[in-house]
Amino acid sequence: MKADQQPSGWDTPPDETLARPALVGALAHMAIAAVLADPHGVGTMLGSNGWRRALWEADRLLCPPLVESRAHRQIIASAVTVYFRQLLPPPQWSLLASEPLVSGTRPDVLWRHRSGRLLADEIKTGHTSLDLTRTRQQAARQLAAIRSTHGDAAIGIRVLSTRAPQASWFLDSAGGRGPMPPGLYRQPLRDRRHPAHVPWTLRDGAWTPGARGPPTP
């Protein structure tokens, strides 16, 4: 991505529509998928230009930018940054597909371990939606579909919150729901929403570079 390169836009809905959390979440999913599709995307997000890349993806989806869209820009970029900085699986896992169609369901991301095991991600941009009945049912349907296609290779699905990573949970292959097991994420899921080495602040419902965030417990 060149410094003078302009993000390409799409038919952006009216800003009052963008205020709907579901659509802002959908845009965040699109931004994450775009980074995953870029061979250099993960490396960029984990480097010093990660926040800039996240903002670029948000601008690309919100093009042409509107004054009223600034909050949405921050929320989208924050979700992308938190996913790659805190919730990305360890390096032993490689991308198999982004938003694949699996037996009528579409998990957000499908990962493959070097041993052949499979892991799915369902990404939520808000913490309040994690415990809804429809979220639990959605995760169960996706896991059942993946297991019907890939069998015992599918070990479970991670239901991830980019706004409150510590609230994320895991649905294992036996249908058991519990906290995220060690080894399925790169960063400790502490009670903060950003990497420890970056100063951030909560603004318009999203963590963005600025002042220090909440103290480390």
JSON list of C-alpha atoms in Angstrom, two decimals:
[
{"chain": "A", "resi": 1, "resn": "MET", "atom": "CA", "xyz": [0.00, 0.00, 0.00]},
{"chain": "A", "resi": 2, "resn": "LYS", "atom": "CA", "xyz": [1.64, 3.26, -1.12]},
{"chain": "A", "resi": 3, "resn": "ALA", "atom": "CA", "xyz": [1.44, 6.43, 0.89]},
{"chain": "A", "resi": 4, "resn": "ASP", "atom": "CA", "xyz": [-0.28, 8.31, -1.93]},
{"chain": "A", "resi": 5, "resn": "GLN", "atom": "CA", "xyz": [-2.66, 5.47, -2.76]},
{"chain": "A", "resi": 6, "resn": "GLN", "atom": "CA", "xyz": [-6.32, 6.37, -2.30]},
{"chain": "A", "resi": 7, "resn": "PRO", "atom": "CA", "xyz": [-8.68, 3.80, -0.79]},
{"chain": "A", "resi": 8, "resn": "SER", "atom": "CA", "xyz": [-11.32, 2.58, -3.19]},
{"chain": "A", "resi": 9, "resn": "GLY", "atom": "CA", "xyz": [-14.87, 3.08, -2.01]},
{"chain": "A", "resi": 10, "resn": "TRP", "atom": "CA", "xyz": [-18.16, 1.24, -2.30]},
{"chain": "A", "resi": 11, "resn": "ASP", "atom": "CA", "xyz": [-21.76, 2.37, -2.22]},
{"chain": "A", "resi": 12, "resn": "THR", "atom": "CA", "xyz": [-21.86, 3.66, 1.34]},
{"chain": "A", "resi": 13, "resn": "PRO", "atom": "CA", "xyz": [-25.28, 3.65, 3.05]},
{"chain": "A", "resi": 14, "resn": "PRO", "atom": "CA", "xyz": [-26.56, 6.86, 4.71]},
{"chain": "A", "resi": 15, "resn": "ASP", "atom": "CA", "xyz": [-24.77, 7.69, 7.94]},
{"chain": "A", "resi": 16, "resn": "GLU", "atom": "CA", "xyz": [-27.85, 7.07, 10.06]},
{"chain": "A", "resi": 17, "resn": "THR", "atom": "CA", "xyz": [-27.76, 3.50, 8.76]},
{"chain": "A", "resi": 18, "resn": "LEU", "atom": "CA", "xyz": [-24.08, 3.21, 9.60]},
{"chain": "A", "resi": 19, "resn": "ALA", "atom": "CA", "xyz": [-24.97, 3.99, 13.20]},
{"chain": "A", "resi": 20, "resn": "ARG", "atom": "CA", "xyz": [-26.54, 0.56, 13.45]},
{"chain": "A", "resi": 21, "resn": "PRO", "atom": "CA", "xyz": [-24.10, -1.66, 15.36]},
{"chain": "A", "resi": 22, "resn": "ALA", "atom": "CA", "xyz": [-24.78, -4.63, 13.08]},
{"chain": "A", "resi": 23, "resn": "LEU", "atom": "CA", "xyz": [-23.62, -2.77, 9.99]},
{"chain": "A", "resi": 24, "resn": "VAL", "atom": "CA", "xyz": [-20.59, -1.25, 11.70]},
{"chain": "A", "resi": 25, "resn": "GLY", "atom": "CA", "xyz": [-19.72, -4.78, 12.80]},
{"chain": "A", "resi": 26, "resn": "ALA", "atom": "CA", "xyz": [-20.13, -6.03, 9.24]},
{"chain": "A", "resi": 27, "resn": "LEU", "atom": "CA", "xyz": [-17.71, -3.36, 8.02]},
{"chain": "A", "resi": 28, "resn": "ALA", "atom": "CA", "xyz": [-15.21, -4.43, 10.69]},
{"chain": "A", "resi": 29, "resn": "HIS", "atom": "CA", "xyz": [-15.52, -8.02, 9.45]},
{"chain": "A", "resi": 30, "resn": "MET", "atom": "CA", "xyz": [-14.86, -6.85, 5.90]},
{"chain": "A", "resi": 31, "resn": "ALA", "atom": "CA", "xyz": [-11.77, -4.96, 7.04]},
{"chain": "A", "resi": 32, "resn": "ILE", "atom": "CA", "xyz": [-10.41, -7.99, 8.91]},
{"chain": "A", "resi": 33, "resn": "ALA", "atom": "CA", "xyz": [-11.03, -10.20, 5.86]},
{"chain": "A", "resi": 34, "resn": "ALA", "atom": "CA", "xyz": [-9.18, -7.71, 3.65]},
{"chain": "A", "resi": 35, "resn": "VAL", "atom": "CA", "xyz": [-6.14, -7.75, 5.94]},
{"chain": "A", "resi": 36, "resn": "LEU", "atom": "CA", "xyz": [-6.15, -11.56, 6.02]},
{"chain": "A", "resi": 37, "resn": "ALA", "atom": "CA", "xyz": [-6.32, -11.68, 2.22]},
{"chain": "A", "resi": 38, "resn": "ASP", "atom": "CA", "xyz": [-3.18, -9.54, 1.94]},
{"chain": "A", "resi": 39, "resn": "PRO", "atom": "CA", "xyz": [0.01, -11.69, 2.14]},
{"chain": "A", "resi": 40, "resn": "HIS", "atom": "CA", "xyz": [1.63, -8.88, 4.11]},
{"chain": "A", "resi": 41, "resn": "GLY", "atom": "CA", "xyz": [-1.47, -7.90, 6.08]},
{"chain": "A", "resi": 42, "resn": "VAL", "atom": "CA", "xyz": [-0.84, -9.75, 9.33]},
{"chain": "A", "resi": 43, "resn": "GLY", "atom": "CA", "xyz": [2.78, -8.62, 9.42]},
{"chain": "A", "resi": 44, "resn": "THR", "atom": "CA", "xyz": [1.71, -5.02, 8.92]},
{"chain": "A", "resi": 45, "resn": "MET", "atom": "CA", "xyz": [-0.90, -5.22, 11.67]},
{"chain": "A", "resi": 46, "resn": "LEU", "atom": "CA", "xyz": [1.64, -6.65, 14.12]},
{"chain": "A", "resi": 47, "resn": "GLY", "atom": "CA", "xyz": [4.18, -3.95, 13.26]},
{"chain": "A", "resi": 48, "resn": "SER", "atom": "CA", "xyz": [4.48, -0.25, 13.95]},
{"chain": "A", "resi": 49, "resn": "ASN", "atom": "CA", "xyz": [2.12, 0.64, 11.06]},
{"chain": "A", "resi": 50, "resn": "GLY", "atom": "CA", "xyz": [-0.72, -1.56, 12.29]},
{"chain": "A", "resi": 51, "resn": "TRP", "atom": "CA", "xyz": [-2.99, 1.25, 13.43]},
{"chain": "A", "resi": 52, "resn": "ARG", "atom": "CA", "xyz": [-2.39, 3.15, 10.20]},
{"chain": "A", "resi": 53, "resn": "ARG", "atom": "CA", "xyz": [-3.35, 0.08, 8.18]},
{"chain": "A", "resi": 54, "resn": "ALA", "atom": "CA", "xyz": [-6.50, -0.40, 10.28]},
{"chain": "A", "resi": 55, "resn": "LEU", "atom": "CA", "xyz": [-7.52, 3.22, 9.67]},
{"chain": "A", "resi": 56, "resn": "TRP", "atom": "CA", "xyz": [-6.83, 2.81, 5.95]},
{"chain": "A", "resi": 57, "resn": "GLU", "atom": "CA", "xyz": [-9.17, -0.19, 5.81]},
{"chain": "A", "resi": 58, "resn": "ALA", "atom": "CA", "xyz": [-11.86, 1.76, 7.66]},
{"chain": "A", "resi": 59, "resn": "ASP", "atom": "CA", "xyz": [-11.47, 4.71, 5.28]},
{"chain": "A", "resi": 60, "resn": "ARG", "atom": "CA", "xyz": [-11.67, 2.40, 2.29]},
{"chain": "A", "resi": 61, "resn": "LEU", "atom": "CA", "xyz": [-15.02, 1.06, 3.45]},
{"chain": "A", "resi": 62, "resn": "LEU", "atom": "CA", "xyz": [-16.39, 4.44, 4.51]},
{"chain": "A", "resi": 63, "resn": "CYS", "atom": "CA", "xyz": [-15.23, 6.27, 1.37]},
{"chain": "A", "resi": 64, "resn": "PRO", "atom": "CA", "xyz": [-16.13, 9.05, 0.76]},
{"chain": "A", "resi": 65, "resn": "PRO", "atom": "CA", "xyz": [-15.45, 10.01, 4.39]},
{"chain": "A", "resi": 66, "resn": "LEU", "atom": "CA", "xyz": [-18.13, 11.98, 6.21]},
{"chain": "A", "resi": 67, "resn": "VAL", "atom": "CA", "xyz": [-17.73, 14.03, 9.36]},
{"chain": "A", "resi": 68, "resn": "GLU", "atom": "CA", "xyz": [-20.45, 11.95, 10.99]},
{"chain": "A", "resi": 69, "resn": "SER", "atom": "CA", "xyz": [-18.55, 8.76, 10.15]},
{"chain": "A", "resi": 70, "resn": "ARG", "atom": "CA", "xyz": [-15.53, 9.53, 12.34]},
{"chain": "A", "resi": 71, "resn": "ALA", "atom": "CA", "xyz": [-16.87, 7.50, 15.24]},
{"chain": "A", "resi": 72, "resn": "HIS", "atom": "CA", "xyz": [-17.52, 4.54, 12.95]},
{"chain": "A", "resi": 73, "resn": "ARG", "atom": "CA", "xyz": [-13.98, 4.87, 11.57]},
{"chain": "A", "resi": 74, "resn": "GLN", "atom": "CA", "xyz": [-12.55, 4.61, 15.07]},
{"chain": "A", "resi": 75, "resn": "ILE", "atom": "CA", "xyz": [-14.73, 1.63, 16.00]},
{"chain": "A", "resi": 76, "resn": "ILE", "atom": "CA", "xyz": [-13.83, -0.29, 12.84]},
{"chain": "A", "resi": 77, "resn": "ALA", "atom": "CA", "xyz": [-10.11, 0.44, 13.12]},
{"chain": "A", "resi": 78, "resn": "SER", "atom": "CA", "xyz": [-10.16, -0.44, 16.82]},
{"chain": "A", "resi": 79, "resn": "ALA", "atom": "CA", "xyz": [-11.84, -3.79, 16.14]},
{"chain": "A", "resi": 80, "resn": "VAL", "atom": "CA", "xyz": [-9.31, -4.65, 13.44]},
{"chain": "A", "resi": 81, "resn": "THR", "atom": "CA", "xyz": [-6.37, -3.70, 15.64]},
{"chain": "A", "resi": 82, "resn": "VAL", "atom": "CA", "xyz": [-7.56, -5.62, 18.69]},
{"chain": "A", "resi": 83, "resn": "TYR", "atom": "CA", "xyz": [-8.26, -8.75, 16.63]},
{"chain": "A", "resi": 84, "resn": "PHE", "atom": "CA", "xyz": [-4.76, -8.86, 15.18]},
{"chain": "A", "resi": 85, "resn": "ARG", "atom": "CA", "xyz": [-2.89, -7.60, 18.24]},
{"chain": "A", "resi": 86, "resn": "GLN", "atom": "CA", "xyz": [-4.67, -9.66, 20.90]},
{"chain": "A", "resi": 87, "resn": "LEU", "atom": "CA", "xyz": [-6.90, -12.34, 19.44]},
{"chain": "A", "resi": 88, "resn": "LEU", "atom": "CA", "xyz": [-4.88, -13.74, 16.55]},
{"chain": "A", "resi": 89, "resn": "PRO", "atom": "CA", "xyz": [-4.03, -17.45, 17.04]},
{"chain": "A", "resi": 90, "resn": "PRO", "atom": "CA", "xyz": [-0.37, -18.35, 17.65]},
{"chain": "A", "resi": 91, "resn": "PRO", "atom": "CA", "xyz": [1.97, -18.70, 14.63]},
{"chain": "A", "resi": 92, "resn": "GLN", "atom": "CA", "xyz": [1.37, -22.47, 14.50]},
{"chain": "A", "resi": 93, "resn": "TRP", "atom": "CA", "xyz": [-2.05, -21.66, 13.04]},
{"chain": "A", "resi": 94, "resn": "SER", "atom": "CA", "xyz": [-2.31, -20.53, 9.42]},
{"chain": "A", "resi": 95, "resn": "LEU", "atom": "CA", "xyz": [-5.27, -19.05, 7.57]},
{"chain": "A", "resi": 96, "resn": "LEU", "atom": "CA", "xyz": [-7.41, -21.63, 5.78]},
{"chain": "A", "resi": 97, "resn": "ALA", "atom": "CA", "xyz": [-10.25, -19.36, 4.67]},
{"chain": "A", "resi": 98, "resn": "SER", "atom": "CA", "xyz": [-11.98, -16.09, 5.50]},
{"chain": "A", "resi": 99, "resn": "GLU", "atom": "CA", "xyz": [-15.79, -16.25, 5.66]},
{"chain": "A", "resi": 100, "resn": "PRO", "atom": "CA", "xyz": [-15.96, -19.69, 3.98]},
{"chain": "A", "resi": 101, "resn": "LEU", "atom": "CA", "xyz": [-19.30, -21.26, 3.18]},
{"chain": "A", "resi": 102, "resn": "VAL", "atom": "CA", "xyz": [-19.44, -24.49, 5.19]},
{"chain": "A", "resi": 103, "resn": "SER", "atom": "CA", "xyz": [-22.63, -26.55, 4.97]},
{"chain": "A", "resi": 104, "resn": "GLY", "atom": "CA", "xyz": [-24.84, -23.48, 4.85]},
{"chain": "A", "resi": 105, "resn": "THR", "atom": "CA", "xyz": [-23.00, -21.54, 7.57]},
{"chain": "A", "resi": 106, "resn": "ARG", "atom": "CA", "xyz": [-20.29, -18.93, 7.23]},
{"chain": "A", "resi": 107, "resn": "PRO", "atom": "CA", "xyz": [-17.77, -18.66, 10.10]},
{"chain": "A", "resi": 108, "resn": "ASP", "atom": "CA", "xyz": [-15.76, -15.46, 10.03]},
{"chain": "A", "resi": 109, "resn": "VAL", "atom": "CA", "xyz": [-12.35, -17.14, 9.86]},
{"chain": "A", "resi": 110, "resn": "LEU", "atom": "CA", "xyz": [-11.15, -20.72, 9.61]},
{"chain": "A", "resi": 111, "resn": "TRP", "atom": "CA", "xyz": [-7.64, -21.58, 10.83]},
{"chain": "A", "resi": 112, "resn": "ARG", "atom": "CA", "xyz": [-5.56, -24.73, 10.31]},
{"chain": "A", "resi": 113, "resn": "HIS", "atom": "CA", "xyz": [-2.88, -25.89, 12.73]},
{"chain": "A", "resi": 114, "resn": "ARG", "atom": "CA", "xyz": [0.29, -27.41, 11.36]},
{"chain": "A", "resi": 115, "resn": "SER", "atom": "CA", "xyz": [-0.94, -30.71, 12.86]},
{"chain": "A", "resi": 116, "resn": "GLY", "atom": "CA", "xyz": [-4.10, -30.55, 10.73]},
{"chain": "A", "resi": 117, "resn": "ARG", "atom": "CA", "xyz": [-6.51, -29.40, 13.43]},
{"chain": "A", "resi": 118, "resn": "LEU", "atom": "CA", "xyz": [-9.09, -26.75, 12.51]},
{"chain": "A", "resi": 119, "resn": "LEU", "atom": "CA", "xyz": [-10.26, -23.76, 14.53]},
{"chain": "A", "resi": 120, "resn": "ALA", "atom": "CA", "xyz": [-13.03, -21.30, 13.65]},
{"chain": "A", "resi": 121, "resn": "ASP", "atom": "CA", "xyz": [-13.57, -17.71, 14.74]},
{"chain": "A", "resi": 122, "resn": "GLU", "atom": "CA", "xyz": [-16.85, -15.86, 15.23]},
{"chain": "A", "resi": 123, "resn": "ILE", "atom": "CA", "xyz": [-15.97, -12.20, 15.74]},
{"chain": "A", "resi": 124, "resn": "LYS", "atom": "CA", "xyz": [-18.21, -9.76, 17.62]},
{"chain": "A", "resi": 125, "resn": "THR", "atom": "CA", "xyz": [-17.48, -6.04, 17.84]},
{"chain": "A", "resi": 126, "resn": "GLY", "atom": "CA", "xyz": [-19.43, -5.61, 21.09]},
{"chain": "A", "resi": 127, "resn": "HIS", "atom": "CA", "xyz": [-19.23, -7.48, 24.39]},
{"chain": "A", "resi": 128, "resn": "THR", "atom": "CA", "xyz": [-22.97, -7.37, 25.10]},
{"chain": "A", "resi": 129, "resn": "SER", "atom": "CA", "xyz": [-23.74, -9.71, 22.19]},
{"chain": "A", "resi": 130, "resn": "LEU", "atom": "CA", "xyz": [-21.50, -12.53, 23.41]},
{"chain": "A", "resi": 131, "resn": "ASP", "atom": "CA", "xyz": [-24.01, -14.14, 25.76]},
{"chain": "A", "resi": 132, "resn": "LEU", "atom": "CA", "xyz": [-27.12, -13.74, 23.66]},
{"chain": "A", "resi": 133, "resn": "THR", "atom": "CA", "xyz": [-28.97, -16.95, 22.93]},
{"chain": "A", "resi": 134, "resn": "ARG", "atom": "CA", "xyz": [-28.70, -16.38, 19.19]},
{"chain": "A", "resi": 135, "resn": "THR", "atom": "CA", "xyz": [-24.91, -16.02, 19.47]},
{"chain": "A", "resi": 136, "resn": "ARG", "atom": "CA", "xyz": [-24.62, -19.34, 21.28]},
{"chain": "A", "resi": 137, "resn": "GLN", "atom": "CA", "xyz": [-26.92, -20.98, 18.75]},
{"chain": "A", "resi": 138, "resn": "GLN", "atom": "CA", "xyz": [-24.97, -19.45, 15.87]},
{"chain": "A", "resi": 139, "resn": "ALA", "atom": "CA", "xyz": [-21.68, -20.81, 17.23]},
{"chain": "A", "resi": 140, "resn": "ALA", "atom": "CA", "xyz": [-23.21, -24.25, 17.75]},
{"chain": "A", "resi": 141, "resn": "ARG", "atom": "CA", "xyz": [-24.55, -24.35, 14.18]},
{"chain": "A", "resi": 142, "resn": "GLN", "atom": "CA", "xyz": [-21.22, -23.28, 12.74]},
{"chain": "A", "resi": 143, "resn": "LEU", "atom": "CA", "xyz": [-19.29, -25.84, 14.74]},
{"chain": "A", "resi": 144, "resn": "ALA", "atom": "CA", "xyz": [-21.70, -28.62, 13.77]},
{"chain": "A", "resi": 145, "resn": "ALA", "atom": "CA", "xyz": [-21.35, -27.65, 10.10]},
{"chain": "A", "resi": 146, "resn": "ILE", "atom": "CA", "xyz": [-17.56, -27.60, 10.27]},
{"chain": "A", "resi": 147, "resn": "ARG", "atom": "CA", "xyz": [-17.46, -30.98, 12.00]},
{"chain": "A", "resi": 148, "resn": "SER", "atom": "CA", "xyz": [-19.85, -32.46, 9.44]},
{"chain": "A", "resi": 149, "resn": "THR", "atom": "CA", "xyz": [-17.41, -31.40, 6.72]},
{"chain": "A", "resi": 150, "resn": "HIS", "atom": "CA", "xyz": [-14.03, -31.85, 8.41]},
{"chain": "A", "resi": 151, "resn": "GLY", "atom": "CA", "xyz": [-14.80, -34.40, 11.11]},
{"chain": "A", "resi": 152, "resn": "ASP", "atom": "CA", "xyz": [-12.67, -34.66, 14.24]},
{"chain": "A", "resi": 153, "resn": "ALA", "atom": "CA", "xyz": [-10.12, -32.21, 12.85]},
{"chain": "A", "resi": 154, "resn": "ALA", "atom": "CA", "xyz": [-12.39, -29.37, 14.04]},
{"chain": "A", "resi": 155, "resn": "ILE", "atom": "CA", "xyz": [-11.52, -28.69, 17.68]},
{"chain": "A", "resi": 156, "resn": "GLY", "atom": "CA", "xyz": [-13.93, -25.81, 18.29]},
{"chain": "A", "resi": 157, "resn": "ILE", "atom": "CA", "xyz": [-14.93, -22.24, 17.64]},
{"chain": "A", "resi": 158, "resn": "ARG", "atom": "CA", "xyz": [-13.71, -19.07, 19.33]},
{"chain": "A", "resi": 159, "resn": "VAL", "atom": "CA", "xyz": [-16.42, -16.47, 19.98]},
{"chain": "A", "resi": 160, "resn": "LEU", "atom": "CA", "xyz": [-14.39, -13.27, 20.18]},
{"chain": "A", "resi": 161, "resn": "SER", "atom": "CA", "xyz": [-15.19, -9.77, 21.39]},
{"chain": "A", "resi": 162, "resn": "THR", "atom": "CA", "xyz": [-12.95, -7.05, 19.99]},
{"chain": "A", "resi": 163, "resn": "ARG", "atom": "CA", "xyz": [-14.37, -4.58, 22.49]},
{"chain": "A", "resi": 164, "resn": "ALA", "atom": "CA", "xyz": [-13.85, -6.78, 25.55]},
{"chain": "A", "resi": 165, "resn": "PRO", "atom": "CA", "xyz": [-11.36, -9.54, 24.64]},
{"chain": "A", "resi": 166, "resn": "GLN", "atom": "CA", "xyz": [-11.40, -10.97, 28.16]},
{"chain": "A", "resi": 167, "resn": "ALA", "atom": "CA", "xyz": [-15.12, -11.78, 27.68]},
{"chain": "A", "resi": 168, "resn": "SER", "atom": "CA", "xyz": [-14.39, -14.03, 24.69]},
{"chain": "A", "resi": 169, "resn": "TRP", "atom": "CA", "xyz": [-15.26, -17.70, 25.06]},
{"chain": "A", "resi": 170, "resn": "PHE", "atom": "CA", "xyz": [-14.68, -21.06, 23.42]},
{"chain": "A", "resi": 171, "resn": "LEU", "atom": "CA", "xyz": [-17.07, -23.77, 22.24]},
{"chain": "A", "resi": 172, "resn": "ASP", "atom": "CA", "xyz": [-15.23, -27.08, 22.08]},
{"chain": "A", "resi": 173, "resn": "SER", "atom": "CA", "xyz": [-15.90, -30.03, 19.80]},
{"chain": "A", "resi": 174, "resn": "ALA", "atom": "CA", "xyz": [-18.05, -31.72, 22.45]},
{"chain": "A", "resi": 175, "resn": "GLY", "atom": "CA", "xyz": [-20.30, -28.67, 22.75]},
{"chain": "A", "resi": 176, "resn": "GLY", "atom": "CA", "xyz": [-18.81, -27.47, 26.02]},
{"chain": "A", "resi": 177, "resn": "ARG", "atom": "CA", "xyz": [-18.65, -23.71, 26.51]},
{"chain": "A", "resi": 178, "resn": "GLY", "atom": "CA", "xyz": [-15.93, -22.13, 28.61]},
{"chain": "A", "resi": 179, "resn": "PRO", "atom": "CA", "xyz": [-13.13, -19.57, 28.82]},
{"chain": "A", "resi": 180, "resn": "MET", "atom": "CA", "xyz": [-10.58, -19.33, 26.06]},
{"chain": "A", "resi": 181, "resn": "PRO", "atom": "CA", "xyz": [-8.00, -22.14, 26.56]},
{"chain": "A", "resi": 182, "resn": "PRO", "atom": "CA", "xyz": [-4.32, -21.18, 26.73]},
{"chain": "A", "resi": 183, "resn": "GLY", "atom": "CA", "xyz": [-2.60, -21.64, 23.41]},
{"chain": "A", "resi": 184, "resn": "LEU", "atom": "CA", "xyz": [-5.45, -20.35, 21.25]},
{"chain": "A", "resi": 185, "resn": "TYR", "atom": "CA", "xyz": [-4.46, -16.68, 21.34]},
{"chain": "A", "resi": 186, "resn": "ARG", "atom": "CA", "xyz": [-1.18, -14.77, 21.24]},
{"chain": "A", "resi": 187, "resn": "GLN", "atom": "CA", "xyz": [-1.74, -12.12, 23.89]},
{"chain": "A", "resi": 188, "resn": "PRO", "atom": "CA", "xyz": [-2.98, -12.58, 27.48]},
{"chain": "A", "resi": 189, "resn": "LEU", "atom": "CA", "xyz": [-6.69, -11.74, 27.62]},
{"chain": "A", "resi": 190, "resn": "ARG", "atom": "CA", "xyz": [-6.37, -9.29, 30.46]},
{"chain": "A", "resi": 191, "resn": "ASP", "atom": "CA", "xyz": [-8.99, -6.74, 31.40]},
{"chain": "A", "resi": 192, "resn": "ARG", "atom": "CA", "xyz": [-7.91, -4.26, 28.79]},
{"chain": "A", "resi": 193, "resn": "ARG", "atom": "CA", "xyz": [-8.66, -3.84, 25.13]},
{"chain": "A", "resi": 194, "resn": "HIS", "atom": "CA", "xyz": [-5.32, -3.02, 23.59]},
{"chain": "A", "resi": 195, "resn": "PRO", "atom": "CA", "xyz": [-1.66, -4.10, 23.51]},
{"chain": "A", "resi": 196, "resn": "ALA", "atom": "CA", "xyz": [0.24, -3.29, 26.68]},
{"chain": "A", "resi": 197, "resn": "HIS", "atom": "CA", "xyz": [2.95, -1.31, 24.91]},
{"chain": "A", "resi": 198, "resn": "VAL", "atom": "CA", "xyz": [0.63, 1.14, 23.11]},
{"chain": "A", "resi": 199, "resn": "PRO", "atom": "CA", "xyz": [-0.95, 4.18, 24.84]},
{"chain": "A", "resi": 200, "resn": "TRP", "atom": "CA", "xyz": [-4.67, 4.34, 23.98]},
{"chain": "A", "resi": 201, "resn": "THR", "atom": "CA", "xyz": [-7.86, 6.01, 25.13]},
{"chain": "A", "resi": 202, "resn": "LEU", "atom": "CA", "xyz": [-11.55, 5.11, 24.94]},
{"chain": "A", "resi": 203, "resn": "ARG", "atom": "CA", "xyz": [-13.35, 7.51, 22.60]},
{"chain": "A", "resi": 204, "resn": "ASP", "atom": "CA", "xyz": [-16.77, 7.10, 20.99]},
{"chain": "A", "resi": 205, "resn": "GLY", "atom": "CA", "xyz": [-16.95, 3.49, 22.13]},
{"chain": "A", "resi": 206, "resn": "ALA", "atom": "CA", "xyz": [-13.59, 2.47, 20.64]},
{"chain": "A", "resi": 207, "resn": "TRP", "atom": "CA", "xyz": [-10.01, 2.25, 21.88]},
{"chain": "A", "resi": 208, "resn": "THR", "atom": "CA", "xyz": [-7.76, 4.60, 19.90]},
{"chain": "A", "resi": 209, "resn": "PRO", "atom": "CA", "xyz": [-4.20, 5.90, 20.27]},
{"chain": "A", "resi": 210, "resn": "GLY", "atom": "CA", "xyz": [-4.01, 8.72, 22.79]},
{"chain": "A", "resi": 211, "resn": "ALA", "atom": "CA", "xyz": [-3.90, 8.66, 26.56]},
{"chain": "A", "resi": 212, "resn": "ARG", "atom": "CA", "xyz": [-3.32, 5.57, 28.66]},
{"chain": "A", "resi": 213, "resn": "GLY", "atom": "CA", "xyz": [-6.08, 3.02, 28.88]},
{"chain": "A", "resi": 214, "resn": "PRO", "atom": "CA", "xyz": [-7.21, 1.25, 32.07]},
{"chain": "A", "resi": 215, "resn": "PRO", "atom": "CA", "xyz": [-4.44, 0.01, 34.36]},
{"chain": "A", "resi": 216, "resn": "THR", "atom": "CA", "xyz": [-3.24, -3.55, 34.03]},
{"chain": "A", "resi": 217, "resn": "PRO", "atom": "CA", "xyz": [-4.81, -5.69, 36.77]}
]
